[in-house]
CSV table of C-alpha atoms in Angstrom, one decimal:
chain,number,residue,atom,x,y,z
V,1,MET,CA,-27.8,-9.1,-12.4
V,2,ASN,CA,-26.0,-6.2,-10.2
V,3,SER,CA,-24.0,-7.2,-7.3
V,4,VAL,CA,-26.6,-6.7,-4.8
V,5,GLU,CA,-29.4,-8.6,-6.4
V,6,ASN,CA,-26.5,-11.6,-6.6
V,7,ILE,CA,-26.1,-11.6,-3.2
V,8,LYS,CA,-29.7,-11.5,-2.3
V,9,LYS,CA,-30.3,-14.4,-4.4
V,10,GLN,CA,-27.1,-16.1,-2.6
V,11,ALA,CA,-28.3,-15.3,0.6
V,12,ALA,CA,-31.8,-16.8,0.0
V,13,GLU,CA,-30.3,-20.3,-1.3
V,14,SER,CA,-28.0,-20.3,1.6
V,15,GLY,CA,-30.6,-19.3,4.1
V,16,PHE,CA,-28.3,-16.5,5.5
V,17,SER,CA,-29.7,-13.4,6.6
V,18,TRP,CA,-28.2,-9.9,6.2
V,19,LYS,CA,-30.4,-8.5,8.7
V,20,LYS,CA,-28.5,-9.7,11.7
V,21,ALA,CA,-27.8,-6.1,12.9
V,22,GLU,CA,-30.7,-4.3,11.5
V,23,GLY,CA,-31.6,-0.9,13.1
V,24,GLU,CA,-27.8,-0.5,14.3
V,25,SER,CA,-25.5,2.2,13.2
V,26,ILE,CA,-21.4,1.9,12.8
V,27,GLU,CA,-19.2,5.0,11.8
V,28,VAL,CA,-16.2,4.3,9.2
V,29,CYS,CA,-12.9,6.1,8.7
V,30,PHE,CA,-11.8,5.9,5.4
V,31,ASN,CA,-8.4,7.5,3.7
V,32,ARG,CA,-9.1,9.3,0.4
V,33,HIS,CA,-8.5,6.6,-2.1
V,34,SER,CA,-10.3,4.9,-5.3
V,35,TYR,CA,-11.3,1.9,-2.8
V,36,ALA,CA,-12.7,4.5,-0.3
V,37,GLU,CA,-14.6,6.0,-2.8
V,38,ALA,CA,-15.8,2.7,-4.4
V,39,ILE,CA,-17.4,1.7,-1.1
V,40,ILE,CA,-18.9,4.8,-0.5
V,41,ARG,CA,-20.7,4.9,-3.7
V,42,GLN,CA,-22.2,1.6,-2.7
V,43,ILE,CA,-23.0,2.3,1.0
V,44,PRO,CA,-26.8,3.3,0.2
V,45,ARG,CA,-27.5,-0.5,-1.5
V,46,PHE,CA,-25.5,-1.7,1.8
V,47,GLU,CA,-27.9,-0.2,4.0
V,48,LYS,CA,-30.9,-1.3,2.1
V,49,LEU,CA,-29.6,-5.0,2.0
V,50,THR,CA,-28.6,-4.7,6.2
V,51,GLY,CA,-30.8,-2.2,7.6
V,52,ILE,CA,-27.4,-1.0,9.1
V,53,ARG,CA,-26.9,3.0,8.8
V,54,VAL,CA,-23.4,3.8,8.0
V,55,THR,CA,-22.2,7.4,8.6
V,56,TYR,CA,-18.3,8.0,7.5
V,57,SER,CA,-15.5,10.4,7.6
V,58,ILE,CA,-12.9,10.8,4.8
V,59,SER,CA,-9.1,12.3,5.1
V,60,PRO,CA,-6.1,12.5,2.8
V,61,GLU,CA,-3.4,10.2,3.7
V,62,THR,CA,-1.0,13.4,4.2
V,63,THR,CA,-3.2,13.4,7.6
V,64,TYR,CA,-5.3,10.4,7.7
V,65,PHE,CA,-3.4,8.2,10.0
V,66,ASP,CA,-2.5,11.1,12.5
V,67,GLU,CA,-6.2,11.9,12.8
V,68,LEU,CA,-7.2,8.4,12.9
V,69,THR,CA,-4.9,7.7,16.1
V,70,VAL,CA,-6.7,10.7,17.9
V,71,LYS,CA,-10.0,8.9,17.1
V,72,LEU,CA,-8.8,5.7,18.4
V,73,ASN,CA,-7.7,7.2,21.4
V,74,CYS,CA,-10.9,9.2,22.0
V,75,THR,CA,-13.0,8.1,25.1
V,76,ASP,CA,-16.1,10.2,23.8
V,77,GLY,CA,-17.4,8.2,20.5
V,78,HIS,CA,-15.0,6.3,18.3
V,79,PRO,CA,-14.8,4.7,15.0
V,80,ASP,CA,-16.4,1.2,14.6
V,81,LEU,CA,-14.5,0.2,11.5
V,82,PHE,CA,-11.3,2.1,10.1
V,83,MET,CA,-8.8,1.5,7.1
V,84,THR,CA,-5.6,0.8,7.7
V,85,GLY,CA,-2.1,-0.5,6.3
V,86,ALA,CA,-0.6,-3.9,7.2
V,87,TYR,CA,2.4,-1.7,8.7
V,88,GLN,CA,0.1,0.3,11.2
V,89,ILE,CA,-1.4,-2.7,12.4
V,90,TRP,CA,1.9,-3.7,14.1
V,91,ASP,CA,1.3,-0.6,16.6
V,92,TYR,CA,-2.5,-0.7,16.5
V,93,ALA,CA,-2.9,-4.5,17.1
V,94,LYS,CA,-0.2,-4.4,19.5
V,95,SER,CA,-1.8,-1.5,21.3
V,96,GLY,CA,-5.0,-3.3,21.7
V,97,TYR,CA,-7.4,-0.9,19.0
V,98,ILE,CA,-8.2,-3.8,16.9
V,99,GLN,CA,-10.6,-6.7,17.2
V,100,SER,CA,-9.1,-10.1,15.8
V,101,LEU,CA,-11.6,-11.2,13.2
V,102,ASP,CA,-10.9,-14.8,13.7
V,103,GLU,CA,-13.6,-15.1,16.1
V,104,PHE,CA,-16.2,-14.2,13.3
V,105,VAL,CA,-14.4,-16.5,10.8
V,106,ASN,CA,-14.7,-19.3,12.5
V,107,ASP,CA,-18.1,-18.8,13.5
V,108,VAL,CA,-20.1,-20.1,10.5
V,109,ASN,CA,-23.7,-18.7,11.7
V,110,LEU,CA,-21.7,-15.3,10.8
V,111,ASN,CA,-20.1,-16.1,7.5
V,112,PHE,CA,-21.8,-15.4,4.0
V,113,PRO,CA,-21.4,-18.7,2.5
V,114,TYR,CA,-20.3,-17.4,-0.7
V,115,PHE,CA,-17.5,-15.2,0.7
V,116,ASP,CA,-14.6,-17.5,0.0
V,117,PHE,CA,-11.5,-17.0,1.8
V,118,ASN,CA,-9.6,-19.0,-0.8
V,119,ASP,CA,-10.4,-16.5,-3.6
V,120,PHE,CA,-7.8,-13.9,-2.0
V,121,TYR,CA,-4.5,-13.8,-3.1
V,122,SER,CA,-2.4,-15.7,-0.4
V,123,GLY,CA,-0.1,-13.2,0.2
V,124,ILE,CA,-2.2,-10.9,0.5
V,125,ILE,CA,-4.6,-12.0,3.1
V,126,SER,CA,-1.4,-13.7,4.9
V,127,SER,CA,0.2,-10.1,5.2
V,128,LEU,CA,-2.9,-9.2,7.8
V,129,ARG,CA,-2.1,-11.8,9.9
V,130,TRP,CA,0.6,-11.3,12.8
V,131,ASP,CA,1.5,-13.1,16.2
V,132,LEU,CA,2.1,-9.7,17.8
V,133,ILE,CA,5.9,-10.8,18.6
V,134,PRO,CA,8.2,-8.2,17.2
V,135,GLY,CA,10.8,-9.7,14.9
V,136,HIS,CA,8.2,-12.4,14.1
V,137,ARG,CA,7.5,-12.4,10.1
V,138,ILE,CA,3.8,-11.7,8.9
V,139,GLY,CA,1.6,-14.8,8.0
V,140,THR,CA,0.8,-16.6,11.4
V,141,GLY,CA,-1.3,-15.4,14.3
V,142,PRO,CA,-4.5,-13.8,14.1
V,143,LEU,CA,-6.2,-12.2,11.4
V,144,TRP,CA,-6.3,-8.4,12.1
V,145,ALA,CA,-8.2,-6.9,9.0
V,146,LEU,CA,-9.5,-7.9,5.7
V,147,PRO,CA,-7.7,-6.2,2.1
V,148,LEU,CA,-9.6,-3.8,0.0
V,149,GLY,CA,-6.5,-3.8,-2.8
V,150,PHE,CA,-2.7,-3.9,-2.8
V,151,GLU,CA,0.2,-2.2,-4.7
V,152,SER,CA,3.0,-3.7,-5.9
V,153,ASN,CA,6.0,-1.5,-7.0
V,154,CYS,CA,7.1,-1.1,-10.6
V,155,LEU,CA,8.4,1.8,-13.2
V,156,ILE,CA,5.9,3.3,-15.4
V,157,TYR,CA,7.3,5.4,-18.5
V,158,ASN,CA,5.9,7.6,-20.9
V,159,LYS,CA,6.2,5.9,-24.5
V,160,ARG,CA,5.8,8.9,-26.3
V,161,ILE,CA,8.6,10.9,-24.9
V,162,PHE,CA,10.7,7.6,-24.9
V,163,ASP,CA,9.9,7.0,-28.6
V,164,GLU,CA,10.8,10.5,-29.8
V,165,ARG,CA,14.2,10.1,-28.4
V,166,GLY,CA,14.8,6.6,-29.4
V,167,LEU,CA,15.0,5.4,-25.8
V,168,ARG,CA,14.2,1.7,-24.2
V,169,PRO,CA,13.1,1.2,-20.4
V,170,PRO,CA,15.6,0.1,-18.2
V,171,GLU,CA,16.2,-3.1,-16.7
V,172,THR,CA,19.0,-2.3,-14.2
V,173,ILE,CA,19.6,0.5,-11.8
V,174,GLU,CA,22.5,1.3,-13.9
V,175,GLU,CA,20.8,1.6,-17.1
V,176,LEU,CA,18.2,4.2,-14.9
V,177,LYS,CA,21.0,6.2,-14.2
V,178,LEU,CA,21.9,6.9,-17.8
V,179,LEU,CA,18.1,7.5,-18.6
V,180,CYS,CA,17.9,10.0,-15.8
V,181,ASP,CA,20.9,11.9,-17.5
V,182,ARG,CA,19.3,11.7,-21.3
V,183,LEU,CA,15.9,12.9,-19.8
V,184,HIS,CA,17.3,16.0,-17.7
V,185,GLU,CA,14.8,19.0,-18.7
V,186,PHE,CA,13.7,16.7,-21.9
V,187,ASP,CA,10.9,19.2,-22.3
V,188,GLY,CA,12.7,22.4,-20.8
V,189,PRO,CA,13.1,23.6,-17.4
V,190,GLY,CA,10.7,22.1,-14.8
V,191,THR,CA,10.8,18.7,-16.8
V,192,TYR,CA,12.6,15.7,-15.5
V,193,ALA,CA,13.4,12.3,-15.7
V,194,LEU,CA,12.3,10.4,-12.6
V,195,ALA,CA,9.4,11.1,-10.3
V,196,LEU,CA,10.1,9.6,-6.5
V,197,ARG,CA,8.6,10.6,-3.1
V,198,GLY,CA,10.8,12.4,-1.1
V,199,ALA,CA,8.9,13.9,1.6
V,200,ARG,CA,9.8,13.3,5.4
V,201,ASN,CA,7.5,10.9,5.7
V,202,TRP,CA,7.2,7.0,6.1
V,203,GLY,CA,5.8,6.9,2.6
V,204,THR,CA,8.9,7.9,0.9
V,205,ILE,CA,10.4,4.6,2.2
V,206,HIS,CA,7.8,1.8,1.6
V,207,PRO,CA,7.5,1.6,-1.9
V,208,ALA,CA,10.6,2.0,-4.6
V,209,TYR,CA,13.3,2.8,-1.8
V,210,MET,CA,12.5,-0.5,-0.1
V,211,THR,CA,11.9,-2.5,-3.2
V,212,THR,CA,15.0,-1.6,-4.3
V,213,TYR,CA,16.9,-1.9,-0.9
V,214,THR,CA,15.5,-5.8,-0.7
V,215,ASN,CA,16.6,-6.5,-4.2
V,216,TYR,CA,20.2,-5.4,-3.2
V,217,GLY,CA,19.8,-7.8,-0.6
V,218,ALA,CA,19.6,-5.5,2.2
V,219,VAL,CA,17.4,-5.7,5.6
V,220,ASP,CA,16.0,-3.4,7.8
V,221,PHE,CA,16.5,-5.3,11.3
V,222,GLU,CA,17.8,-8.6,12.7
V,223,VAL,CA,17.1,-10.3,15.9
V,224,VAL,CA,20.2,-10.2,18.0
V,225,ASN,CA,20.7,-11.3,21.8
V,226,GLY,CA,16.8,-11.1,21.9
V,227,LYS,CA,16.7,-7.3,20.7
V,228,LEU,CA,16.2,-5.8,17.1
V,229,GLU,CA,19.2,-4.3,15.8
V,230,SER,CA,19.1,-2.2,12.7
V,231,GLN,CA,21.2,-2.9,9.9
V,232,VAL,CA,20.8,0.2,7.6
V,233,ASN,CA,24.3,0.6,7.8
V,234,SER,CA,25.3,-3.0,6.1
V,235,PRO,CA,27.4,-2.9,3.1
V,236,GLU,CA,24.5,-3.7,0.9
V,237,ALA,CA,22.1,-1.1,2.6
V,238,VAL,CA,25.0,1.6,1.9
V,239,LYS,CA,25.9,0.4,-1.6
V,240,MET,CA,22.0,0.7,-2.4
V,241,THR,CA,21.2,4.1,-0.7
V,242,GLU,CA,24.6,5.5,-2.6
V,243,ASP,CA,22.7,4.4,-5.9
V,244,TRP,CA,19.4,5.9,-4.9
V,245,VAL,CA,20.8,9.0,-4.2
V,246,ASP,CA,22.8,9.2,-7.3
V,247,LEU,CA,19.4,8.8,-8.8
V,248,ILE,CA,17.5,11.5,-7.3
V,249,ARG,CA,20.4,14.0,-7.8
V,250,ARG,CA,20.5,13.0,-11.4
V,251,GLY,CA,17.1,12.8,-12.2
V,252,GLY,CA,14.8,13.4,-9.4
V,253,PRO,CA,12.2,16.1,-9.1
V,254,PRO,CA,13.4,19.7,-8.6
V,255,ASN,CA,11.3,19.8,-5.3
V,256,TRP,CA,12.1,16.2,-4.2
V,257,SER,CA,11.9,16.6,-0.8
V,258,SER,CA,8.2,17.9,-0.7
V,259,TYR,CA,7.1,15.1,-2.9
V,260,TYR,CA,4.4,12.7,-1.6
V,261,TRP,CA,2.7,10.0,-4.0
V,262,TYR,CA,0.0,12.6,-5.1
V,263,GLU,CA,3.1,15.3,-6.6
V,264,ALA,CA,4.8,12.2,-8.0
V,265,GLY,CA,1.7,10.9,-9.8
V,266,GLU,CA,0.6,14.2,-11.2
V,267,ASP,CA,3.8,15.0,-12.6
V,268,LEU,CA,3.8,11.7,-14.5
V,269,ILE,CA,0.2,12.3,-15.6
V,270,ASN,CA,1.0,15.8,-16.9
V,271,GLY,CA,4.0,14.9,-18.9
V,272,LYS,CA,6.1,16.8,-16.2
V,273,ALA,CA,8.2,13.5,-15.4
V,274,ALA,CA,9.2,10.9,-18.0
V,275,MET,CA,9.2,7.9,-15.7
V,276,ILE,CA,7.9,7.1,-12.0
V,277,PHE,CA,9.1,4.2,-9.7
V,278,ASP,CA,6.4,3.8,-7.3
V,279,ALA,CA,3.3,1.9,-6.8
V,280,ASP,CA,1.8,0.1,-9.9
V,281,ILE,CA,-1.7,1.4,-9.5
V,282,LEU,CA,-0.8,4.9,-9.2
V,283,GLY,CA,-0.7,5.5,-13.0
V,284,ILE,CA,-4.4,4.4,-12.9
V,285,VAL,CA,-5.9,6.0,-9.8
V,286,LEU,CA,-4.8,9.4,-9.8
V,287,ASP,CA,-6.6,12.0,-11.6
V,288,SER,CA,-5.3,15.2,-12.7
V,289,GLY,CA,-8.5,16.5,-13.9
V,290,THR,CA,-7.6,15.9,-17.5
V,291,ALA,CA,-6.5,12.8,-19.8
V,292,GLY,CA,-3.0,14.1,-20.1
V,293,GLU,CA,-1.0,11.3,-20.6
V,294,ARG,CA,-2.4,8.3,-19.4
V,295,GLU,CA,-2.6,6.8,-22.8
V,296,ASN,CA,0.9,7.0,-23.2
V,297,LEU,CA,1.8,5.2,-20.2
V,298,VAL,CA,3.7,1.7,-20.2
V,299,TRP,CA,4.1,-0.6,-17.2
V,300,THR,CA,7.4,-2.4,-16.9
V,301,ARG,CA,8.7,-4.2,-13.8
V,302,ALA,CA,11.2,-2.5,-11.1
V,303,PRO,CA,14.8,-2.3,-12.4
V,304,LEU,CA,17.1,-4.4,-10.6
V,305,PRO,CA,20.8,-4.2,-9.5
V,306,GLU,CA,23.4,-5.5,-11.6
V,307,GLY,CA,23.4,-9.6,-11.5
V,308,ASN,CA,20.2,-9.8,-9.7
V,309,LYS,CA,17.5,-11.5,-11.7
V,310,ALA,CA,15.2,-12.3,-8.7
V,311,LEU,CA,12.5,-9.9,-8.6
V,312,ARG,CA,11.1,-8.9,-5.5
V,313,THR,CA,9.0,-5.7,-4.8
V,314,ASN,CA,7.6,-4.5,-1.1
V,315,LEU,CA,3.8,-4.7,-0.6
V,316,TRP,CA,1.6,-2.1,0.5
V,317,THR,CA,-2.1,-3.2,1.5
V,318,TRP,CA,-5.4,-0.9,2.4
V,319,ALA,CA,-7.5,-2.8,4.5
V,320,MET,CA,-10.3,-2.6,7.0
V,321,ALA,CA,-10.4,-3.6,10.6
V,322,VAL,CA,-12.8,-3.2,13.2
V,323,ASN,CA,-12.2,-1.3,16.2
V,324,GLN,CA,-11.6,-3.5,19.7
V,325,PHE,CA,-13.9,-1.0,21.4
V,326,SER,CA,-16.9,-1.0,19.0
V,327,GLU,CA,-20.1,-1.7,20.4
V,328,HIS,CA,-21.2,-2.8,17.1
V,329,LYS,CA,-19.0,-5.6,16.1
V,330,LEU,CA,-21.4,-7.8,14.1
V,331,ALA,CA,-22.9,-4.9,12.2
V,332,SER,CA,-18.9,-4.3,11.7
V,333,TRP,CA,-18.5,-7.7,10.4
V,334,LEU,CA,-21.2,-7.7,7.9
V,335,PHE,CA,-19.8,-4.2,6.5
V,336,LEU,CA,-16.6,-6.1,5.9
V,337,GLN,CA,-18.3,-9.1,4.3
V,338,TYR,CA,-19.9,-7.1,2.1
V,339,PHE,CA,-17.3,-4.8,0.8
V,340,THR,CA,-14.4,-7.2,0.8
V,341,GLY,CA,-16.6,-9.8,-0.9
V,342,LYS,CA,-16.4,-10.9,-4.6
V,343,ASP,CA,-19.3,-9.3,-5.7
V,344,HIS,CA,-18.3,-5.5,-4.5
V,345,LEU,CA,-14.6,-6.2,-5.3
V,346,LYS,CA,-15.7,-7.5,-8.8
V,347,TRP,CA,-17.7,-4.3,-9.5
V,348,ALA,CA,-15.0,-2.2,-7.9
V,349,CYS,CA,-12.3,-3.3,-10.2
V,350,SER,CA,-14.1,-3.3,-13.2
V,351,GLU,CA,-16.3,-0.3,-12.7
V,352,ALA,CA,-14.3,2.1,-10.4
V,353,LEU,CA,-10.5,1.0,-11.4
V,354,CYS,CA,-10.0,-0.4,-8.0
V,355,PHE,CA,-6.6,-2.1,-8.5
V,356,ASN,CA,-4.9,-4.3,-7.6
V,357,PRO,CA,-7.8,-6.3,-6.3
V,358,PRO,CA,-7.2,-8.6,-3.6
V,359,ARG,CA,-9.1,-11.4,-5.2
V,360,THR,CA,-8.6,-13.5,-8.2
V,361,SER,CA,-11.8,-13.4,-9.0
V,362,ALA,CA,-11.9,-9.7,-9.5
V,363,PHE,CA,-9.1,-9.8,-11.5
V,364,GLU,CA,-10.2,-12.1,-13.9
V,365,ARG,CA,-13.3,-10.4,-14.0
V,366,ALA,CA,-11.5,-7.1,-15.3
V,367,GLN,CA,-9.5,-8.9,-18.0
V,368,SER,CA,-12.8,-10.5,-19.6
V,369,LEU,CA,-14.1,-7.7,-19.5
V,370,ASN,CA,-11.0,-5.7,-21.0
V,371,VAL,CA,-10.8,-3.2,-18.4
V,372,LEU,CA,-7.0,-3.4,-18.4
V,373,SER,CA,-6.7,-3.2,-22.4
V,374,GLY,CA,-5.7,0.7,-22.2
V,375,MET,CA,-3.0,0.0,-19.7
V,376,GLU,CA,0.0,-1.0,-21.6
V,377,GLY,CA,2.2,-3.5,-19.7
V,378,TYR,CA,0.1,-3.7,-16.8
V,379,THR,CA,-0.8,-7.4,-16.8
V,380,GLY,CA,2.4,-8.8,-17.7
V,381,THR,CA,4.2,-6.5,-15.2
V,382,PHE,CA,1.7,-7.6,-12.5
V,383,GLU,CA,2.0,-11.3,-13.3
V,384,GLU,CA,5.9,-11.0,-13.3
V,385,SER,CA,5.6,-9.4,-9.7
V,386,VAL,CA,2.9,-11.0,-7.8
V,387,ALA,CA,4.7,-14.0,-6.6
V,388,GLY,CA,7.4,-11.7,-5.5
V,389,THR,CA,5.7,-9.2,-4.0
V,390,TYR,CA,5.3,-9.2,0.0
V,391,ILE,CA,5.9,-7.2,2.8
V,392,GLN,CA,9.7,-6.7,3.1
V,393,PHE,CA,9.8,-5.0,6.4
V,394,THR,CA,10.2,-6.8,9.8
V,395,PRO,CA,7.3,-6.3,12.0
V,396,GLN,CA,7.5,-4.0,15.0
V,397,PRO,CA,5.3,-1.4,16.9
V,398,HIS,CA,7.5,1.7,15.9
V,399,PHE,CA,7.5,1.1,12.3
V,400,ILE,CA,6.1,5.0,11.4
V,401,GLU,CA,8.9,6.2,13.5
V,402,THR,CA,11.8,4.3,12.4
V,403,THR,CA,10.5,4.9,8.8
V,404,THR,CA,10.0,8.4,9.2
V,405,GLU,CA,13.6,8.9,10.8
V,406,TRP,CA,14.6,7.0,7.6
V,407,ALA,CA,13.3,9.2,5.3
V,408,GLU,CA,14.4,12.2,7.5
V,409,THR,CA,18.2,10.7,6.8
V,410,LEU,CA,17.7,10.6,3.2
V,411,GLN,CA,16.9,14.0,2.8
V,412,ASP,CA,19.7,14.9,5.0
V,413,ILE,CA,22.0,12.9,2.6
V,414,VAL,CA,20.8,14.2,-0.3
V,415,ALA,CA,21.3,17.9,0.7
V,416,GLY,CA,25.1,17.0,2.0
V,417,LYS,CA,24.5,17.3,5.6
V,418,TYR,CA,27.0,14.2,5.9
V,419,SER,CA,30.6,13.8,4.2
V,420,SER,CA,29.2,10.4,3.0
V,421,VAL,CA,26.1,7.8,2.6
V,422,GLU,CA,27.9,5.5,4.9
V,423,GLU,CA,28.0,8.3,7.6
V,424,GLY,CA,24.6,9.5,7.3
V,425,MET,CA,23.6,5.5,7.3
V,426,ASN,CA,25.6,4.8,10.6
V,427,HIS,CA,23.7,7.9,12.2
V,428,LEU,CA,20.4,6.3,11.1
V,429,LYS,CA,21.3,3.0,12.6
V,430,ARG,CA,22.2,4.3,15.8
V,431,GLU,CA,18.6,6.4,15.9
V,432,MET,CA,16.6,3.3,15.0
V,433,ASP,CA,18.5,1.3,17.6
V,434,GLU,CA,17.2,4.0,20.2
V,435,ILE,CA,13.8,4.0,19.1
V,436,VAL,CA,13.5,0.0,19.3
V,437,SER,CA,15.7,-0.1,22.7
V,438,ASP,CA,12.3,-1.0,24.4
V,439,ILE,CA,11.3,-4.0,22.3
V,440,SER,CA,12.2,-7.5,23.2
V,441,VAL,CA,11.7,-10.1,21.0
V,442,GLU,CA,10.7,-13.3,23.0
């Protein structure tokens, strides 16, 4: 029985009608991702089940959020639903763009009885709740979106390259540095040890950098006298960034400063890079056009600083939100329930490689079908990391601006603009404090 037939059967058993908004049309904004592609493949079935017509746009991540912000501010038409990350919610919800989902969740007449909120990983669903108070941690307050999938961060390495040289995967940052030396131009000019993001973009900070930053015991902000105050020049933050800059110089991409996740992932898959430190799903979802080195990839946990045994990784989740100004909120809520429901996510994970699924049932389904059998180390790394995977940033509405400034400063430090890492981080603290100076913490 396919997912739609099962949903129809469950609806008939429970008396739930998917035709509550029949005849309406909704517009959806997608970021280009396997999660979006899986939804798009199933839109015709959703339309047939509900009688709702769906139109959509899709953009690459490098331009997606800029284009989305323009559309959300447009007075002449706007999307009814849009993909978002948890960090962007801190701006969009605070600015009034997002509809709280609690009024739908709490209305039993609008909820598909088999939806099952308890099936979501608790840390993932809680990342989409926030009380709109800057400085307050996520997990309380309204629910602003529902998750499509999430990313933890880990090291992925090429076992062929390692085996040919008698190398072992690193457990610590110091061991990773030594591997960077051993793997410099391992297969001639242009090949290198460690793929890392480096573009002047917030995406450079949130995956491996923030994971490592947290494992060094550093934090981004603290509340001091009712204001947010940057902590990026703390001893822990400076030490971590010194080691990170050392990694980039010893083993990073020759064109590191232009690297987004696409470039980093493609270098790994094509055998140009021996390792990558980034999202755990990156070795699965990116497609270089050929099989490349996929069969040689092995997943292992994020390297830790010396003496640290408690693994924490920063969370990223792609989610779907409803526009506060949508005139089709019921239709949008049905869309959300369908595409974050058990049946769709089981199908998406097992048939469309949509990892990591936000539901336990979807992950278990993929395991039972041996979908993960060709991904050496993935399941073990996932299970070792998931309990410590949550958002490490302090919620505040200027997240994109502060992290972009962070990425710019990191580039400048690597380029030698400052006499020391500490000087660069002192500069960054002043810039970040100025950016958040208008925020009062209640």
